[in-house]
CSV table of C-alpha atoms in Angstrom, one decimal:
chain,number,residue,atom,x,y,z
A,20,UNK,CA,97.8,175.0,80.2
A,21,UNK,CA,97.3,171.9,82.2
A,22,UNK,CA,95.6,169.2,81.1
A,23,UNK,CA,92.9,167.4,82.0
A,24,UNK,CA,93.4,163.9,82.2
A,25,UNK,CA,90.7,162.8,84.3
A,26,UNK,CA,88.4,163.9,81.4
A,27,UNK,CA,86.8,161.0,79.6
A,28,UNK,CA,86.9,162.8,76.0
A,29,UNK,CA,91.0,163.8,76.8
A,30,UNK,CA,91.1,159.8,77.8
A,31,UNK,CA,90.0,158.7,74.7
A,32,UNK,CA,91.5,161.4,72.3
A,33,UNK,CA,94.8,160.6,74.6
A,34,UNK,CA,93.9,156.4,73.9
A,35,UNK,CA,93.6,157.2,70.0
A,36,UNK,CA,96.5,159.3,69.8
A,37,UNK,CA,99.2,156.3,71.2
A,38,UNK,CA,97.1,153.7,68.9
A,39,UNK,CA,98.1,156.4,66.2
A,40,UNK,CA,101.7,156.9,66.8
A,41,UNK,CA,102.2,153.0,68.1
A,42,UNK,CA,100.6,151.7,64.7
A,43,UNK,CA,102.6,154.1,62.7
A,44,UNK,CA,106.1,152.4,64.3
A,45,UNK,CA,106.0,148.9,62.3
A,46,UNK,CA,106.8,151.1,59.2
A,47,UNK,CA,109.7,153.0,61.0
A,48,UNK,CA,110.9,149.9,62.0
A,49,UNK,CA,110.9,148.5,58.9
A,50,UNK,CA,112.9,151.1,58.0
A,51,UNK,CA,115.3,150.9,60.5
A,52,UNK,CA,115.8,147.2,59.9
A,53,UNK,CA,117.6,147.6,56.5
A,54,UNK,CA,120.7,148.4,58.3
A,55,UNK,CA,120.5,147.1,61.6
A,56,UNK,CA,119.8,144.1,63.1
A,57,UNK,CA,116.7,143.4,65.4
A,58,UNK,CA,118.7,143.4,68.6
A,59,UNK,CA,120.5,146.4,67.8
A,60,UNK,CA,117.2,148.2,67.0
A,61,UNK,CA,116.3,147.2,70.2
A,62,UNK,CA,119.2,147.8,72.2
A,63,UNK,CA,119.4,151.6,70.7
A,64,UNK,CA,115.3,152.9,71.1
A,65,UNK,CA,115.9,151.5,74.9
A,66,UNK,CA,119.3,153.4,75.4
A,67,UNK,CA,118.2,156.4,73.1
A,68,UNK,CA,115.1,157.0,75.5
A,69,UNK,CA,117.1,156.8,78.4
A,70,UNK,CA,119.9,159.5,77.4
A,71,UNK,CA,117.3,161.7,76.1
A,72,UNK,CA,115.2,161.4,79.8
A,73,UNK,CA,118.1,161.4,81.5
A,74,UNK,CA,117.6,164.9,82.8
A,75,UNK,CA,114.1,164.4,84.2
A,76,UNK,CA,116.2,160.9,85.7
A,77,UNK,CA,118.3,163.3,87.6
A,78,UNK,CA,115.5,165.6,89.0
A,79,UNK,CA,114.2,162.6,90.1
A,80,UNK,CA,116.6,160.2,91.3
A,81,UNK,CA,115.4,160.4,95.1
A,82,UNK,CA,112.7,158.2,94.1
A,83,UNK,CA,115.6,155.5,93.5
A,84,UNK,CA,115.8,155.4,97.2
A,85,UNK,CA,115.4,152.1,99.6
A,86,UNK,CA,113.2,149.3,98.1
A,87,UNK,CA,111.5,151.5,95.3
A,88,UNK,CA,114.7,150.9,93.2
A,89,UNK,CA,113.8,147.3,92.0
A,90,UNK,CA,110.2,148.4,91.7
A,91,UNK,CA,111.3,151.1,88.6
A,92,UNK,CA,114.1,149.0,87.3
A,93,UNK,CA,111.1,146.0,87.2
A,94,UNK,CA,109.1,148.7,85.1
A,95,UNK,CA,112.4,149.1,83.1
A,96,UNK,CA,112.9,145.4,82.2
A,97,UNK,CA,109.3,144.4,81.6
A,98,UNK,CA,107.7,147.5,80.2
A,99,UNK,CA,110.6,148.4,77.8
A,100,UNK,CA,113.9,146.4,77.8
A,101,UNK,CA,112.1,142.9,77.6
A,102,UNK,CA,109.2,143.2,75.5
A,103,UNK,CA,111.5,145.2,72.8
A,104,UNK,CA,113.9,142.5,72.2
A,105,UNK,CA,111.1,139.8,72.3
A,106,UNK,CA,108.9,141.6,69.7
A,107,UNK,CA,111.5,142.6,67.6
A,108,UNK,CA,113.1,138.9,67.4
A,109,UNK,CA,110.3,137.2,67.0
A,110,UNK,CA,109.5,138.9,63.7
A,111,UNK,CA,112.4,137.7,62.3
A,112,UNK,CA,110.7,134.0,62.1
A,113,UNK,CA,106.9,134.8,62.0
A,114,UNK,CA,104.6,137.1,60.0
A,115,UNK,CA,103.4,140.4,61.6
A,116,UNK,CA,99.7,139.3,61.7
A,117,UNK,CA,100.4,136.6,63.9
A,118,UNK,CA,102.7,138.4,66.1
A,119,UNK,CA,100.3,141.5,66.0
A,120,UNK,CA,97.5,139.4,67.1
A,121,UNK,CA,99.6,137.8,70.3
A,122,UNK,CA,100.4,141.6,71.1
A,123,UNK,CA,96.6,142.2,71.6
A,124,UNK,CA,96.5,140.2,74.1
A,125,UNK,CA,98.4,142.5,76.8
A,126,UNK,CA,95.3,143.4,77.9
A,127,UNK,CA,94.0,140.0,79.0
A,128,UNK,CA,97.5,139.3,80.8
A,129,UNK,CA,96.7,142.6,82.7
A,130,UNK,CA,93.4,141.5,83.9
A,131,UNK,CA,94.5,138.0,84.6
A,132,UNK,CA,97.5,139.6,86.9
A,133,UNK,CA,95.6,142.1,88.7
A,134,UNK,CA,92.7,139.1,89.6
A,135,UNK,CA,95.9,136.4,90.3
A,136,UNK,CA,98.8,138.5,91.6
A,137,UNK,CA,97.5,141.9,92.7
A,138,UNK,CA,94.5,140.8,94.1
A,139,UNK,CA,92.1,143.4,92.4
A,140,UNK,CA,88.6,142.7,91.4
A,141,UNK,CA,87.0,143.4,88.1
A,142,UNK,CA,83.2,143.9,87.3
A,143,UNK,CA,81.9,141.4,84.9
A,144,UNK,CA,81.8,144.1,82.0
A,145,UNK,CA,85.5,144.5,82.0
A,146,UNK,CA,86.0,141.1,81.4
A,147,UNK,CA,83.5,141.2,78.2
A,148,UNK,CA,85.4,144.2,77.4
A,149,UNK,CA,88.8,142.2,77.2
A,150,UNK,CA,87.0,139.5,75.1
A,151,UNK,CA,85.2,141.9,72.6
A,152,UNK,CA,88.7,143.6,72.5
A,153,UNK,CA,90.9,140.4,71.4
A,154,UNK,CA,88.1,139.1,68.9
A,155,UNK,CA,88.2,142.0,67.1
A,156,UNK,CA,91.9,142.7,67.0
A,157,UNK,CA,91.9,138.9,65.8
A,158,UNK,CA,89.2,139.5,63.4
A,159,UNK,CA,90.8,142.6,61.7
A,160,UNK,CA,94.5,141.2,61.7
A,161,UNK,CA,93.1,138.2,60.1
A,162,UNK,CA,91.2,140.0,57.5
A,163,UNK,CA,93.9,142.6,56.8
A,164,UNK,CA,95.7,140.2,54.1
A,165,UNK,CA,95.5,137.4,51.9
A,166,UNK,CA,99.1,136.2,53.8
A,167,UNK,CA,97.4,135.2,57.0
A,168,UNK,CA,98.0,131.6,58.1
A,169,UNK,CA,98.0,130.0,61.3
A,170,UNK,CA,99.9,127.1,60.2
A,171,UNK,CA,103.2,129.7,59.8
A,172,UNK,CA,102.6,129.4,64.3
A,173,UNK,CA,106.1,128.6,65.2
A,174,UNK,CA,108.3,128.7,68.4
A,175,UNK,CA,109.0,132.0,68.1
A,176,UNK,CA,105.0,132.8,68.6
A,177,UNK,CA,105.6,132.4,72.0
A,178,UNK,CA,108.1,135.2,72.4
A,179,UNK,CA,105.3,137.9,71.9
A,180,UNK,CA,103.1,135.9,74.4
A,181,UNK,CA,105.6,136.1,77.2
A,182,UNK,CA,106.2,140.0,75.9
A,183,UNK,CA,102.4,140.8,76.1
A,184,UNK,CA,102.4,139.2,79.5
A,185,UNK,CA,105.6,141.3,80.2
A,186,UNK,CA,103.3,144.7,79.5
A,187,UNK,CA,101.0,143.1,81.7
A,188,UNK,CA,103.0,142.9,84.4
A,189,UNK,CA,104.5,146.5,83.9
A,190,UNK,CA,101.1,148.7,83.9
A,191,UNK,CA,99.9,147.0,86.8
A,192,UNK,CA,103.5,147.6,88.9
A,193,UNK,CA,102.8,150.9,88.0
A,194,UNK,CA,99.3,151.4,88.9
A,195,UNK,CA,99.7,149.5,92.2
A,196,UNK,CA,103.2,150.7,93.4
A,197,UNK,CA,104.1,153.7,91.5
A,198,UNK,CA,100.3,155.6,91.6
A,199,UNK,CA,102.1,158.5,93.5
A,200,UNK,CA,104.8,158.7,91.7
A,201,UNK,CA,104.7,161.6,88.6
A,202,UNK,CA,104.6,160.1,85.0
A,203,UNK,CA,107.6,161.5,84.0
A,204,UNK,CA,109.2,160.1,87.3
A,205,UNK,CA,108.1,156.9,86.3
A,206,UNK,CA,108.8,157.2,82.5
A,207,UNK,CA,112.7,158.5,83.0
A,208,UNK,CA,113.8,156.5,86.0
A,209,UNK,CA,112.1,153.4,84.4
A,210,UNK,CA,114.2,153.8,81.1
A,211,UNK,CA,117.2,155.2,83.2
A,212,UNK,CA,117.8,152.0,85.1
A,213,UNK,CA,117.7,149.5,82.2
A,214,UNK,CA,119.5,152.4,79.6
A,215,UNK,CA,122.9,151.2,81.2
A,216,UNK,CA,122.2,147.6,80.3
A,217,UNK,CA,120.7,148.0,76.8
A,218,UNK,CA,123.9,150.5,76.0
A,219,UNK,CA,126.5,148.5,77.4
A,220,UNK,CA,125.0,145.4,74.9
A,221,UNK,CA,124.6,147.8,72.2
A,222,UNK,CA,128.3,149.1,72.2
A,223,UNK,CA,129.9,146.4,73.3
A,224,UNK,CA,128.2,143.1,71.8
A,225,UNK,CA,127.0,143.8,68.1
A,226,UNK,CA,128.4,145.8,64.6
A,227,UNK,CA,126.5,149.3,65.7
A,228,UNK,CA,129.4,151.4,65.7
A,229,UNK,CA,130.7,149.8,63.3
A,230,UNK,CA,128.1,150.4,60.3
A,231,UNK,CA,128.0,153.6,61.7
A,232,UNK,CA,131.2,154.2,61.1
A,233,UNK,CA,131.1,153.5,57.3
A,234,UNK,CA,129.2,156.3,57.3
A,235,UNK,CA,127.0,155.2,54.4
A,236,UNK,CA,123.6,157.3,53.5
A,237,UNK,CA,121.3,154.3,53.5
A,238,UNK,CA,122.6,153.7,57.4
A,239,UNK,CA,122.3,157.1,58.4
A,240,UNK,CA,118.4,157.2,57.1
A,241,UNK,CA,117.7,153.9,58.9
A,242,UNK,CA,119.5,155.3,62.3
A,243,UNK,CA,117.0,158.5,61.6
A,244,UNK,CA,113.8,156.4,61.5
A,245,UNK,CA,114.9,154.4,65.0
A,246,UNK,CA,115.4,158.0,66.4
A,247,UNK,CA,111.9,159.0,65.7
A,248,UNK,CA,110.7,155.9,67.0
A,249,UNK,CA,112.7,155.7,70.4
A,250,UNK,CA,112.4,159.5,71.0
A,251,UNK,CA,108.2,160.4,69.6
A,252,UNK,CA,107.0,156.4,69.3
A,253,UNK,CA,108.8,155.3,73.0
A,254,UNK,CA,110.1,158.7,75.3
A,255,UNK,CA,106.7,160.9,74.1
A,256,UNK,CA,104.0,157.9,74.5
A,257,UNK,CA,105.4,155.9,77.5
A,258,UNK,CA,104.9,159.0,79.2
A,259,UNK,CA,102.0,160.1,78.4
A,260,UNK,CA,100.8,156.4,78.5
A,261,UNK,CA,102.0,156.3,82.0
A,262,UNK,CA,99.8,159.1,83.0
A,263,UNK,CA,96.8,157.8,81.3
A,264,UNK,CA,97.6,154.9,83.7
A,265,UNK,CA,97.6,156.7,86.8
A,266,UNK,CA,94.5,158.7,85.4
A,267,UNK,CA,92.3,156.0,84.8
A,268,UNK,CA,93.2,152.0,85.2
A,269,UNK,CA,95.5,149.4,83.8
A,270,UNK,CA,93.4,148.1,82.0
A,271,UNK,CA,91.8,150.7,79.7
A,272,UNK,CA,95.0,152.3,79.4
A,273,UNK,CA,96.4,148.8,77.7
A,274,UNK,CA,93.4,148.7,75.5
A,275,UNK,CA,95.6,150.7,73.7
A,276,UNK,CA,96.9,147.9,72.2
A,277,UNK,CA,93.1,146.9,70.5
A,278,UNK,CA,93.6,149.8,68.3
A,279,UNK,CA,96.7,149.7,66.9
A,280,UNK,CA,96.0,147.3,64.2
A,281,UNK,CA,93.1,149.9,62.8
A,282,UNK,CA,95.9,152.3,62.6
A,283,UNK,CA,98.5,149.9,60.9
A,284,UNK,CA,95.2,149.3,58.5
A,285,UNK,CA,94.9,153.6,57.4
A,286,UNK,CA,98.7,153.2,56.7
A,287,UNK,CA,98.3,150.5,54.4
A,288,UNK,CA,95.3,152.1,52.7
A,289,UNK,CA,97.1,154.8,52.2
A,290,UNK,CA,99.6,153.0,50.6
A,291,UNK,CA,97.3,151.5,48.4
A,292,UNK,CA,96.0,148.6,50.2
A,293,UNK,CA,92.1,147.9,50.6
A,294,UNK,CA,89.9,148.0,53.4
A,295,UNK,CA,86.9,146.0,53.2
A,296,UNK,CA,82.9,145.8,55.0
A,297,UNK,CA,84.6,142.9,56.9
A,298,UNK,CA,87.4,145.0,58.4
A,299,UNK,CA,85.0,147.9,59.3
A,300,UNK,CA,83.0,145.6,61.5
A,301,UNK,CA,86.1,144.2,63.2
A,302,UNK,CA,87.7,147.4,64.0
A,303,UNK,CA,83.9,148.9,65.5
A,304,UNK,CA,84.3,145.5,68.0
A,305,UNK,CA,87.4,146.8,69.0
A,306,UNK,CA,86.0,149.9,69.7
A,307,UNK,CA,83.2,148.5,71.5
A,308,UNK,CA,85.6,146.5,73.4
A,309,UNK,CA,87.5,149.5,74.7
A,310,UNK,CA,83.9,150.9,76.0
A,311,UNK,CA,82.8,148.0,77.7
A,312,UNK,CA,86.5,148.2,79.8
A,313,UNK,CA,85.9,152.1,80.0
A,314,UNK,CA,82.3,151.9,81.6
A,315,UNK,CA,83.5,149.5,84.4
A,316,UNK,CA,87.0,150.6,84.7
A,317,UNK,CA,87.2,151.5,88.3
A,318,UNK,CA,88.2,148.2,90.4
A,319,UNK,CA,89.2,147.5,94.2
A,320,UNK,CA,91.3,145.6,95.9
A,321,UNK,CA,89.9,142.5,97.6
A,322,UNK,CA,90.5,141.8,101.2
């Protein structure tokens, strides 16, 4: 059965479903990271994803033709290969509520390039959207722990500002210059022309193969969780997160990012953290946000 994207309840059941599985991936990299190394993480979901779409690559590899080529392998590097390694490194030297609260901001970096670079207009709504949207993420990040401190900003805070601008950029090369292309198209050929760099880095530029050849259980366990996150968390919801952009706009499909946090807050509950009045009332924002961006989501070009 076929379905029906261009539904506004299979939109936002689609929209909650990503936050789910996208919040969930902080734990199974954590997991992954007691064996391997933030750039071999990396490296591996982005190659992984590539050689398990690499069928659907070779169906459609006619779409590789002419100037289109540089348009998927742009897609590639800023909507997977890029932002990965910047995330990923940057939580090595700054706390995950200050990097989660730059990552919100992907959604104000895609209304800023549509308006600046692809010349697409916005109704004023959107734009309250976007800011309801980021105050809440802030808000509930904030209020998730006692560890939050904006004096632990560092250098490495701006790596996930250049990768939320880097998602930015991606969604609206897709909605603008892929729009006819099939998600899976755009999801496979995307990975399949930046899979040969991050595998060639993987294998021949950092220990992988070697800790995998030790063999030891602890390393197979972590290599298990970074599966499940490069095949369910990246191959299953870029594609389907591709089709939600071509279904509806850039921007509400990278509102996505608003409600990740309220996810990454029911796993900590239930791992015995609390969730307060405070972080209720942040995480409705967010939702109200998303509306707001939902209600005026269909934009134009301007002449």
């Amino acid at each position: 059965m076929k379905i029906d994207f261009s539904n506004k309840v299979v939109q936002w059941v689609t929209l909650i479903f990503l936050a789910f599985i996208w919040g969930s991936s902080f734990i199974l990299m954590k997991k992954g990271l007691i064996s391997f190394t933030p750039e071999e993480i990396a490296s591996y979901r982005v190659f992984c994803v590539a050689l398990v779409l690499s069928p659907f690559a070779v169906k459609y590899f006619g779409y590789l033709r002419g100037k289109r080529f540089w348009v998927f392998f742009l897609a590639g590097i800023f909507g997977s290969l890029l932002p990965y390694f910047l995330f990923v490194k940057a939580q090595t030297n700054i706390d995950s509520s200050l990097s989660g609260i730059l990552n919100s901001t992907t959604p104000i970096f895609t209304l800023i390039l549509a308006v600046l670079v692809f010349k697409q207009t916005f109704k004023p709504m959107s734009i309250l959207g976007v800011i309801a949207g980021f105050v809440g993420a802030a808000g509930l990040i904030a209020f998730r722990s006692d560890s939050f401190d904006l004096g632990s900003f560092s250098l490495y805070a701006i790596l996930p500002v250049i990768a939320a601008s880097s998602y930015g950029v991606n969604v609206n090369l897709i909605k603008m210059y892929l729009q006819d292309v099939r998600p899976m198209a755009v999801t496979s050929l995307s990975f399949f022309t930046v899979g040969i760099i991050a595998g060639v880095y993987l294998f021949g530029f950092t220990d992988f193969v070697d800790k995998l050849a030790v063999g030891s259980t602890e390393t197979y366990k972590s290599l298990g969780f970074v599966t499940i996150l490069a095949v369910v968390g990246t191959a299953l919801c870029v594609y389907i997160f591709n089709m939600l952009i071509k279904e509806t706009s850039a921007l509400f499909a990278s509102s996505v990012t608003y409600m990740i946090p309220v996810f990454a807050i029911f796993w900590g509950v239930l791992d015995g953290e609390n969730f307060n009045a405070i972080q209720a009332v942040f995480a409705a924002v967010i939702l109200l946000g998303v509306s707001l961006i939902n209600s005026n989501r269909k934009f134009k070009r301007s002449k």
